[in-house]
């Protein structure tokens, strides 16, 4: 799993609803519980923790299920939703994108079981934020998946995410209108979408990438494929009850 967000990053927001606030409390514990062994420990100062089932149910509500979401794959009414908080400069995010996500798409998205919803969660500075806005801009022309694949291709991260490079990635992704892409990338829509994703992630205790929710169940880091298939199978069975 990648390093945690820098001290200059946006601070977590408070949630007014009682159960949602509890999600922050136990959410921190839940992310840690699924993190790799070498991940830094995070602690909660709460005197008592809510039930995990209550927190997971609250976190599951973060699934937007918007039919017009251009950064999502799969049916809006799929029984299982995987939410991914990722950074294009994150090496382990790239590993998940190359090695694990295609298998999940093939096995679960294509048969209607799984929906994958992307959340831009840049934690590595200006280039990360620029790449996030570029991915959103590519999505406005229905090329998010192609941009995602190009940006996470083996060796792509080493070339950086400066403006010229982002345009090159847009061309690789087949974005048809590059002038619109430039405007969208620099526009208020991209900034607002990025802020929405970041605030959601910080609110529930995400501090490193990649981090995932599968029907509200947190999974931290680029875990093996088996960890995701087991979580998806469990979520599907629970959804059928």
XYZ file of N, CA and C in Angstrom:
723
model
N 0.842 -1.178 0.000
C 0.000 0.000 0.000
C 0.878 1.228 0.000
N 0.415 2.320 -0.569
C 1.217 3.510 -0.711
C 1.341 4.254 0.591
N 2.218 5.254 0.612
C 2.384 6.076 1.793
C 1.157 6.915 2.034
N 0.995 7.386 3.267
C -0.196 8.155 3.649
C -0.131 9.559 3.097
N -1.279 10.226 3.151
C -1.376 11.570 2.612
C -0.488 12.516 3.391
N 0.028 13.550 2.738
C 0.910 14.515 3.375
C 0.130 15.401 4.320
N 0.875 16.089 5.211
C 0.228 16.923 6.209
C -0.496 18.101 5.589
N -0.160 18.434 4.358
C -0.812 19.558 3.697
C -2.126 19.176 3.033
N -2.455 17.876 3.056
C -3.681 17.420 2.403
C -4.894 17.916 3.174
N -6.035 17.925 2.514
C -7.287 18.356 3.128
C -7.614 17.489 4.328
N -7.996 18.101 5.434
C -8.292 17.364 6.658
C -9.650 16.680 6.542
N -9.828 15.545 7.264
C -11.114 14.858 7.223
C -12.235 15.774 7.699
N -13.412 15.591 7.115
C -14.572 16.383 7.506
C -15.383 15.620 8.539
N -16.084 16.365 9.391
C -16.966 15.737 10.356
C -18.305 15.438 9.699
N -18.956 14.377 10.143
C -20.269 14.006 9.630
C -21.283 14.243 10.737
N -22.410 14.833 10.415
C -23.381 15.179 11.447
C -24.193 13.976 11.907
N -24.535 13.076 11.006
C -25.367 11.932 11.371
C -24.614 10.999 12.308
N -25.319 10.490 13.316
C -24.668 9.657 14.316
C -24.026 8.409 13.757
N -24.767 7.670 12.935
C -24.218 6.432 12.386
C -23.072 6.730 11.435
N -23.190 7.813 10.668
C -22.120 8.169 9.752
C -20.860 8.550 10.507
N -21.010 9.245 11.636
C -19.854 9.576 12.455
C -19.227 8.305 13.004
N -20.063 7.343 13.355
C -19.547 6.061 13.816
C -18.762 5.368 12.727
N -19.139 5.613 11.482
C -18.411 5.010 10.367
C -16.971 5.472 10.349
N -16.742 6.720 10.710
C -15.366 7.205 10.783
C -14.613 6.465 11.868
N -15.266 6.301 13.028
C -14.630 5.652 14.171
C -14.209 4.229 13.853
N -15.165 3.418 13.412
C -14.844 2.033 13.123
C -14.215 1.880 11.755
N -14.493 2.846 10.864
C -13.897 2.771 9.533
C -12.391 2.752 9.615
N -11.803 3.556 10.490
C -10.356 3.572 10.648
C -9.849 2.203 11.073
N -10.578 1.594 12.023
C -10.191 0.265 12.485
C -10.338 -0.759 11.366
N -11.440 -0.636 10.592
C -11.693 -1.592 9.520
C -10.646 -1.518 8.426
N -10.246 -0.275 8.025
C -9.209 -0.158 7.007
C -7.940 -0.831 7.501
N -7.597 -0.584 8.785
C -6.369 -1.159 9.324
C -6.436 -2.674 9.364
N -7.620 -3.204 9.657
C -7.766 -4.652 9.781
C -7.491 -5.378 8.479
N -7.696 -4.719 7.362
C -7.473 -5.363 6.074
C -6.171 -4.937 5.424
N -5.415 -4.061 6.082
C -4.184 -3.546 5.503
C -3.073 -4.591 5.562
N -2.089 -4.503 4.664
C -0.937 -5.398 4.723
C -0.228 -5.276 6.061
N 0.539 -6.286 6.411
C 1.180 -6.348 7.720
C 2.126 -5.198 7.991
N 2.742 -4.626 6.941
C 3.718 -3.566 7.142
C 3.107 -2.177 7.116
N 1.760 -2.093 7.086
C 1.106 -0.784 7.053
C 1.181 -0.136 8.423
N 1.303 1.194 8.495
C 1.357 1.874 9.785
C 0.041 1.743 10.534
N 0.133 1.574 11.838
C -1.066 1.400 12.655
C -1.796 2.716 12.797
N -3.129 2.639 12.849
C -3.942 3.809 13.115
C -4.838 3.483 14.290
N -5.057 4.413 15.175
C -5.829 4.141 16.364
C -7.033 5.052 16.443
N -8.020 4.643 17.233
C -9.215 5.452 17.453
C -9.306 5.795 18.927
N -9.706 7.026 19.224
C -9.829 7.462 20.609
C -11.238 7.267 21.145
N -12.110 6.690 20.355
C -13.492 6.512 20.788
C -13.559 5.542 21.961
N -14.453 5.819 22.911
C -14.568 4.962 24.080
C -15.184 3.622 23.709
N -16.086 3.615 22.779
C -16.715 2.370 22.363
C -16.981 2.421 20.876
N -16.839 1.294 20.222
C -17.013 1.240 18.771
C -18.385 0.691 18.432
N -19.004 1.192 17.362
C -20.286 0.655 16.931
C -20.097 -0.712 16.292
N -21.203 -1.392 16.069
C -21.132 -2.701 15.437
C -20.603 -2.577 14.011
N -19.776 -3.535 13.622
C -19.223 -3.517 12.271
C -20.324 -3.560 11.230
N -21.385 -4.320 11.488
C -22.469 -4.440 10.512
C -23.157 -3.099 10.282
N -23.286 -2.298 11.360
C -23.903 -0.982 11.216
C -23.026 -0.061 10.378
N -21.724 -0.113 10.635
C -20.792 0.736 9.895
C -20.744 0.339 8.433
N -20.676 -0.949 8.159
C -20.614 -1.413 6.776
C -21.883 -1.034 6.015
N -23.015 -1.103 6.696
C -24.273 -0.700 6.056
C -24.244 0.779 5.713
N -23.681 1.592 6.596
C -23.585 3.024 6.336
C -22.604 3.298 5.198
N -21.477 2.618 5.205
C -20.487 2.821 4.146
C -21.020 2.358 2.791
N -21.867 1.336 2.803
C -22.445 0.835 1.549
C -23.286 1.911 0.864
N -23.814 2.855 1.641
C -24.638 3.922 1.068
C -23.823 4.896 0.224
N -22.487 4.803 0.295
C -21.647 5.682 -0.521
C -21.692 5.313 -1.996
N -22.164 4.114 -2.310
C -22.317 3.730 -3.718
C -23.309 4.672 -4.378
N -22.874 5.355 -5.426
C -23.732 6.372 -6.051
C -24.760 5.761 -7.000
N -24.379 4.693 -7.666
C -25.290 3.981 -8.578
C -25.944 4.913 -9.595
N -25.197 5.887 -10.070
C -25.715 6.814 -11.066
C -25.535 6.219 -12.455
N -26.628 6.107 -13.194
C -26.555 5.473 -14.516
C -25.671 6.260 -15.474
N -25.537 7.559 -15.244
C -24.720 8.380 -16.129
C -23.304 8.600 -15.630
N -22.870 7.845 -14.636
C -21.519 7.997 -14.089
C -20.502 7.509 -15.120
N -19.740 8.436 -15.666
C -18.794 8.100 -16.727
C -17.498 7.496 -16.203
N -17.334 7.449 -14.877
C -16.143 6.866 -14.290
C -16.470 5.539 -13.598
N -17.572 4.927 -13.997
C -18.002 3.663 -13.404
C -18.150 2.607 -14.493
N -18.055 1.349 -14.076
C -18.256 0.221 -14.993
C -19.243 -0.738 -14.347
N -20.173 -1.229 -15.152
C -21.136 -2.190 -14.636
C -22.516 -1.598 -14.457
N -23.474 -2.454 -14.246
C -24.868 -2.037 -14.120
C -25.098 -1.241 -12.847
N -25.937 -0.216 -12.940
C -26.235 0.603 -11.764
C -26.967 -0.196 -10.692
N -27.672 -1.260 -11.093
C -28.420 -2.069 -10.132
C -27.713 -3.375 -9.786
N -26.411 -3.457 -10.038
C -25.659 -4.657 -9.693
C -25.741 -4.910 -8.190
N -25.816 -6.164 -7.761
C -25.942 -6.443 -6.320
C -24.710 -6.060 -5.502
N -23.553 -5.977 -6.155
C -22.309 -5.658 -5.450
C -21.667 -4.444 -6.096
N -21.264 -3.483 -5.263
C -20.562 -2.294 -5.744
C -19.190 -2.214 -5.075
N -18.171 -2.149 -5.888
C -16.804 -1.930 -5.411
C -16.457 -0.473 -5.670
N -16.154 0.260 -4.612
C -15.709 1.645 -4.729
C -14.197 1.661 -4.542
N -13.507 2.285 -5.482
C -12.044 2.307 -5.453
C -11.541 3.735 -5.298
N -10.749 3.977 -4.262
C -10.100 5.265 -4.030
C -8.647 5.119 -4.468
N -8.261 5.821 -5.544
C -6.947 5.586 -6.132
C -6.277 6.860 -6.621
N -4.975 6.746 -6.831
C -4.114 7.835 -7.296
C -3.327 7.297 -8.491
N -3.247 8.069 -9.569
C -2.537 7.592 -10.755
C -1.024 7.516 -10.564
N -0.489 8.140 -9.526
C 0.939 8.031 -9.248
C 1.255 6.913 -8.261
N 0.256 6.201 -7.832
C 0.411 5.122 -6.846
C 0.784 3.814 -7.549
N 1.945 3.271 -7.194
C 2.419 2.044 -7.820
C 1.513 0.854 -7.566
N 1.011 0.717 -6.354
C 0.149 -0.412 -6.039
C -1.225 -0.269 -6.687
N -1.648 0.979 -6.907
C -2.887 1.188 -7.662
C -2.718 0.669 -9.086
N -1.540 0.931 -9.653
C -1.246 0.432 -10.990
C -1.230 -1.080 -11.040
N -0.675 -1.691 -10.011
C -0.640 -3.152 -9.949
C -2.050 -3.721 -9.923
N -2.919 -3.114 -9.106
C -4.314 -3.559 -9.073
C -4.972 -3.375 -10.435
N -4.725 -2.220 -11.056
C -5.346 -1.920 -12.346
C -4.909 -2.895 -13.435
N -3.664 -3.310 -13.391
C -3.147 -4.213 -14.432
C -3.432 -5.684 -14.152
N -3.308 -6.092 -12.882
C -3.326 -7.520 -12.566
C -4.669 -8.040 -12.051
N -5.401 -7.195 -11.336
C -6.593 -7.677 -10.630
C -7.895 -7.177 -11.239
N -7.967 -5.889 -11.507
C -9.222 -5.321 -11.986
C -9.721 -5.968 -13.279
N -8.852 -6.231 -14.267
C -9.365 -6.881 -15.490
C -10.019 -8.230 -15.205
N -9.489 -8.971 -14.235
C -10.085 -10.258 -13.884
C -11.453 -10.073 -13.237
N -11.579 -9.035 -12.412
C -12.875 -8.755 -11.784
C -13.905 -8.330 -12.823
N -13.465 -7.538 -13.791
C -14.373 -7.112 -14.857
C -14.852 -8.320 -15.646
N -13.919 -9.169 -16.002
C -14.252 -10.346 -16.808
C -15.191 -11.295 -16.067
N -14.910 -11.490 -14.783
C -15.656 -12.490 -14.022
C -16.963 -11.979 -13.454
N -17.009 -10.699 -13.054
C -18.167 -10.215 -12.315
C -18.908 -9.039 -12.956
N -18.186 -8.130 -13.597
C -18.866 -6.983 -14.200
C -19.667 -7.424 -15.415
N -19.058 -8.247 -16.219
C -19.705 -8.655 -17.467
C -20.960 -9.482 -17.252
N -21.052 -10.184 -16.099
C -22.270 -10.973 -15.857
C -23.292 -10.233 -15.004
N -23.017 -8.956 -14.692
C -23.976 -8.139 -13.968
C -23.887 -8.204 -12.463
N -22.934 -8.968 -11.930
C -22.799 -9.099 -10.480
C -22.200 -7.854 -9.841
N -21.215 -7.259 -10.513
C -20.392 -6.216 -9.899
C -20.448 -4.902 -10.670
N -20.470 -3.824 -9.919
C -20.285 -2.482 -10.455
C -19.034 -1.907 -9.798
N -18.163 -1.282 -10.576
C -16.962 -0.642 -10.051
C -17.111 0.863 -10.205
N -17.025 1.573 -9.080
C -17.124 3.029 -9.090
C -15.781 3.632 -8.683
N -15.256 4.480 -9.526
C -13.954 5.101 -9.304
C -14.089 6.371 -8.482
N -13.171 6.566 -7.564
C -13.054 7.823 -6.835
C -11.616 8.334 -6.998
N -11.466 9.516 -7.558
C -10.144 10.130 -7.639
C -9.696 10.543 -6.243
N -8.561 10.012 -5.813
C -8.061 10.314 -4.471
C -6.553 10.587 -4.541
N -6.177 11.713 -5.163
C -4.760 12.022 -5.340
C -4.102 12.472 -4.042
N -3.000 11.829 -3.672
C -2.309 12.163 -2.430
C -0.831 12.468 -2.658
N -0.398 12.478 -3.905
C 1.016 12.690 -4.195
C 1.294 14.024 -4.879
N 0.500 15.039 -4.573
C 0.812 16.371 -5.042
C 0.149 16.796 -6.339
N 0.739 17.838 -6.940
C 0.114 18.505 -8.092
C -0.056 17.583 -9.288
N 0.936 16.758 -9.585
C 0.817 15.848 -10.729
C -0.317 14.850 -10.531
N -0.475 14.379 -9.303
C -1.568 13.451 -9.012
C -2.919 14.120 -9.258
N -3.042 15.360 -8.803
C -4.303 16.076 -8.996
C -4.555 16.358 -10.473
N -3.498 16.689 -11.206
C -3.655 16.943 -12.641
C -4.108 15.685 -13.368
N -3.534 14.536 -13.008
C -3.918 13.273 -13.636
C -5.365 12.926 -13.311
N -5.777 13.204 -12.074
C -7.157 12.936 -11.677
C -8.129 13.767 -12.512
N -7.818 15.042 -12.690
C -8.686 15.909 -13.496
C -8.677 15.482 -14.960
N -7.535 15.023 -15.435
C -7.449 14.556 -16.818
C -8.303 13.304 -17.024
N -8.273 12.402 -16.039
C -9.088 11.192 -16.137
C -10.569 11.555 -16.184
N -10.962 12.511 -15.346
C -12.349 12.977 -15.361
C -12.692 13.582 -16.715
N -11.788 14.403 -17.254
C -12.022 15.041 -18.551
C -12.145 14.005 -19.665
N -11.314 12.971 -19.625
C -11.422 11.900 -20.614
C -12.775 11.207 -20.494
N -13.248 11.060 -19.260
C -14.539 10.426 -19.036
C -15.693 11.190 -19.640
N -15.568 12.498 -19.724
C -16.646 13.298 -20.305
C -16.827 12.991 -21.786
N -15.815 12.384 -22.392
C -15.922 11.956 -23.787
C -15.921 10.427 -23.886
N -16.363 9.799 -22.796
C -16.518 8.341 -22.753
C -15.218 7.591 -23.009
N -14.121 8.138 -22.505
C -12.819 7.484 -22.672
C -12.100 7.319 -21.326
N -12.870 7.253 -20.232
C -12.224 7.081 -18.931
C -11.493 5.746 -18.850
N -12.161 4.661 -19.231
C -11.539 3.341 -19.128
C -10.249 3.271 -19.929
N -10.253 3.873 -21.109
C -9.067 3.852 -21.965
C -7.952 4.728 -21.375
N -8.324 5.877 -20.809
C -7.324 6.734 -20.171
C -6.745 6.036 -18.934
N -7.602 5.438 -18.157
C -7.203 4.682 -16.966
C -6.182 3.615 -17.336
N -6.466 2.876 -18.406
C -5.553 1.823 -18.843
C -4.216 2.395 -19.303
N -4.247 3.499 -20.040
C -3.015 4.113 -20.532
C -2.183 4.687 -19.384
N -2.840 5.335 -18.425
C -2.127 5.959 -17.317
C -1.540 4.932 -16.360
N -2.148 3.752 -16.300
C -1.659 2.699 -15.417
C -0.858 1.627 -16.155
N -0.587 1.839 -17.413
C 0.212 0.868 -18.165
C 1.587 0.731 -17.526
N 2.170 -0.416 -17.655
C 3.490 -0.666 -17.068
C 4.494 0.369 -17.586
N 5.123 1.089 -16.680
C 6.110 2.103 -17.048
C 5.549 3.485 -17.270
N 4.231 3.640 -17.287
C 3.631 4.945 -17.574
C 3.919 5.959 -16.473
N 3.898 5.509 -15.224
C 4.091 6.431 -14.099
C 5.449 7.128 -14.163
N 6.459 6.434 -14.658
C 7.812 6.995 -14.705
C 7.906 8.198 -15.637
N 6.970 8.317 -16.569
C 6.992 9.438 -17.513
C 6.336 10.683 -16.947
N 5.754 10.574 -15.754
C 5.148 11.722 -15.110
C 3.788 12.082 -15.687
N 3.185 13.112 -15.095
C 1.863 13.554 -15.526
C 1.824 15.062 -15.721
N 2.829 15.577 -16.418
C 2.800 16.973 -16.834
C 1.756 17.166 -17.916
N 1.503 18.417 -18.264
C 0.443 18.723 -19.227
C 0.649 18.049 -20.578
N 1.878 18.073 -21.072
C 2.149 17.446 -22.371
C 1.909 15.950 -22.310
N 2.303 15.348 -21.208
C 2.122 13.908 -21.042
C 0.638 13.549 -20.931
N -0.133 14.363 -20.245
C -1.566 14.096 -20.125
C -2.256 14.162 -21.481
N -1.831 15.093 -22.321
C -2.377 15.160 -23.680
C -1.983 13.925 -24.481
N -0.767 13.465 -24.281
C -0.324 12.244 -24.959
C -1.166 11.050 -24.523
N -1.454 10.961 -23.225
C -2.292 9.875 -22.720
C -3.713 9.981 -23.278
N -4.205 11.209 -23.422
C -5.534 11.398 -24.002
C -5.572 10.900 -25.444
N -4.501 11.164 -26.171
C -4.430 10.664 -27.556
C -4.404 9.139 -27.559
N -3.599 8.552 -26.676
C -3.531 7.086 -26.583
C -4.905 6.505 -26.249
N -5.651 7.229 -25.429
C -6.968 6.756 -25.006
C -8.036 6.968 -26.070
N -7.693 7.674 -27.139
C -8.658 7.909 -28.203
C -9.659 9.000 -27.902
N -9.295 9.945 -27.028
C -10.185 11.076 -26.745
C -10.363 11.865 -28.041
N -11.573 12.012 -28.542
C -11.762 12.586 -29.885
C -11.517 14.091 -29.991
N -11.873 14.838 -28.960
C -11.762 16.299 -29.019
C -10.756 16.756 -27.968
N -9.524 16.950 -28.392
C -8.466 17.287 -27.445
C -8.596 18.713 -26.904
N -9.168 19.598 -27.689
C -9.373 20.958 -27.183
C -10.417 20.963 -26.064
N -11.479 20.211 -26.255
C -12.465 20.085 -25.188
C -11.835 19.416 -23.965
N -10.998 18.426 -24.201
C -10.305 17.745 -23.111
C -9.495 18.745 -22.286
N -8.749 19.621 -22.957
C -7.949 20.633 -22.253
C -8.854 21.543 -21.409
N -9.952 21.977 -22.007
C -10.861 22.876 -21.306
C -11.519 22.190 -20.113
N -11.956 20.958 -20.320
C -12.598 20.216 -19.231
C -11.613 19.964 -18.093
N -10.396 19.630 -18.440
C -9.376 19.322 -17.439
C -9.113 20.528 -16.534
N -9.183 21.727 -17.108
C -8.897 22.952 -16.361
C -10.148 23.618 -15.806
N -11.305 23.025 -16.044
C -12.561 23.671 -15.703
C -13.045 23.414 -14.291
N -14.117 24.099 -13.941
C -14.689 23.988 -12.605
C -15.309 22.612 -12.362
N -15.809 21.989 -13.421
C -16.420 20.671 -13.262
C -15.441 19.638 -12.758
N -14.232 19.642 -13.321
C -13.198 18.698 -12.889
C -12.797 18.962 -11.449
N -12.638 20.222 -11.108
C -12.240 20.579 -9.746
C -13.312 20.166 -8.736
N -14.568 20.382 -9.093
C -15.659 20.031 -8.185
C -15.780 18.522 -8.005
N -15.632 17.784 -9.099
C -15.707 16.322 -9.021
C -14.577 15.769 -8.167
N -13.381 16.325 -8.338
C -12.232 15.884 -7.557
C -12.454 16.177 -6.075
N -12.927 17.363 -5.763
C -13.163 17.728 -4.371
C -14.194 16.800 -3.733
N -15.246 16.475 -4.465
C -16.277 15.581 -3.947
C -15.695 14.220 -3.580
N -14.870 13.670 -4.463
C -14.262 12.361 -4.200
C -13.300 12.421 -3.020
N -12.479 13.470 -2.977
C -11.507 13.594 -1.893
C -12.205 13.723 -0.543
N -13.214 14.575 -0.474
C -13.897 14.783 0.796
C -14.580 13.509 1.270
N -15.130 12.743 0.337
C -15.747 11.471 0.712
C -14.712 10.530 1.305
N -13.568 10.416 0.650
C -12.537 9.511 1.132
C -12.003 9.893 2.501
N -11.655 11.163 2.665
C -11.145 11.609 3.960
C -12.185 11.450 5.059
N -13.442 11.651 4.714
C -14.521 11.579 5.697
C -14.628 10.189 6.318
N -14.328 9.155 5.550
C -14.476 7.797 6.084
C -13.147 7.196 6.520
N -12.084 8.001 6.512
C -10.822 7.517 7.058
C -9.828 6.984 6.060
N -10.061 7.169 4.761
C -9.068 6.749 3.767
C -7.863 7.679 3.874
N -6.676 7.111 3.995
C -5.475 7.947 4.054
C -4.373 7.424 3.153
N -4.623 6.331 2.442
C -3.624 5.786 1.538
C -4.324 5.083 0.381
N -3.567 4.798 -0.655
C -4.160 4.211 -1.849
C -3.419 2.938 -2.254
N -4.103 1.994 -2.912
C -5.545 1.990 -3.151
C -6.313 1.539 -1.918
N -7.513 2.052 -1.754
C -8.433 1.609 -0.708
C -9.772 1.328 -1.373
N -10.476 0.343 -0.839
C -11.698 -0.132 -1.494
C -12.823 -0.321 -0.479
N -14.045 -0.222 -0.974
C -15.237 -0.658 -0.256
C -15.980 -1.629 -1.155
N -16.350 -2.786 -0.620
C -17.171 -3.744 -1.362
C -18.463 -3.910 -0.582
N -19.516 -3.275 -1.069
C -20.783 -3.178 -0.337
C -20.542 -2.729 1.106
N -19.632 -1.772 1.274
C -19.353 -1.202 2.583
C -18.252 -1.875 3.364
N -17.767 -3.026 2.907
C -16.683 -3.728 3.589
C -15.349 -3.158 3.125
N -14.558 -2.554 4.035
C -13.276 -1.964 3.618
C -12.230 -3.025 3.294
N -11.471 -2.755 2.244
C -10.276 -3.534 1.910
C -9.173 -2.534 1.620
N -8.056 -2.664 2.306
C -6.954 -1.711 2.145
C -5.817 -2.342 1.368
N -5.330 -1.630 0.365
C -4.167 -2.086 -0.383
C -4.495 -2.994 -1.550
N -3.482 -3.231 -2.379
C -3.642 -4.091 -3.555
C -3.547 -5.546 -3.119
N -4.592 -6.018 -2.502
C -4.642 -7.390 -1.998
C -4.666 -8.386 -3.164
N -4.366 -9.651 -2.895
C -4.445 -10.669 -3.957
C -5.858 -10.792 -4.514
N -5.952 -11.301 -5.710
C -7.245 -11.475 -6.366
C -8.213 -12.250 -5.489
N -7.725 -13.275 -4.798
C -8.596 -14.107 -3.964
C -9.310 -13.300 -2.887
N -8.662 -12.261 -2.365
C -9.289 -11.440 -1.330
C -10.512 -10.712 -1.891
N -10.411 -10.282 -3.136
C -11.527 -9.585 -3.759
C -12.639 -10.558 -4.155
N -12.278 -11.694 -4.701
C -13.310 -12.655 -5.098
C -14.078 -13.153 -3.885
N -13.382 -13.353 -2.763
C -14.058 -13.806 -1.547
C -15.006 -12.725 -1.027
N -14.554 -11.479 -1.041
C -15.399 -10.382 -0.555
C -16.607 -10.177 -1.459
N -16.428 -10.310 -2.761
C -17.536 -10.148 -3.705
C -18.547 -11.276 -3.532
N -18.054 -12.504 -3.363
C -18.962 -13.646 -3.162
C -19.781 -13.460 -1.893
N -19.127 -12.999 -0.829
C -19.834 -12.782 0.445
C -20.875 -11.675 0.291
N -20.487 -10.584 -0.371
C -21.411 -9.467 -0.558
C -22.603 -9.874 -1.413
N -22.346 -10.655 -2.433
C -23.446 -11.116 -3.308
C -24.424 -11.986 -2.528
N -23.897 -12.878 -1.706
C -24.757 -13.754 -0.912
C -25.586 -12.941 0.086
N -24.975 -11.949 0.704
C -25.706 -11.118 1.670
C -26.776 -10.293 0.971
N -26.477 -9.821 -0.239
C -27.450 -9.021 -0.978
C -28.669 -9.843 -1.387
N -28.476 -11.138 -1.537
C -29.569 -12.018 -1.958
C -30.479 -12.414 -0.805
N -30.064 -12.144 0.412
C -30.858 -12.539 1.581
C -32.091 -11.667 1.748
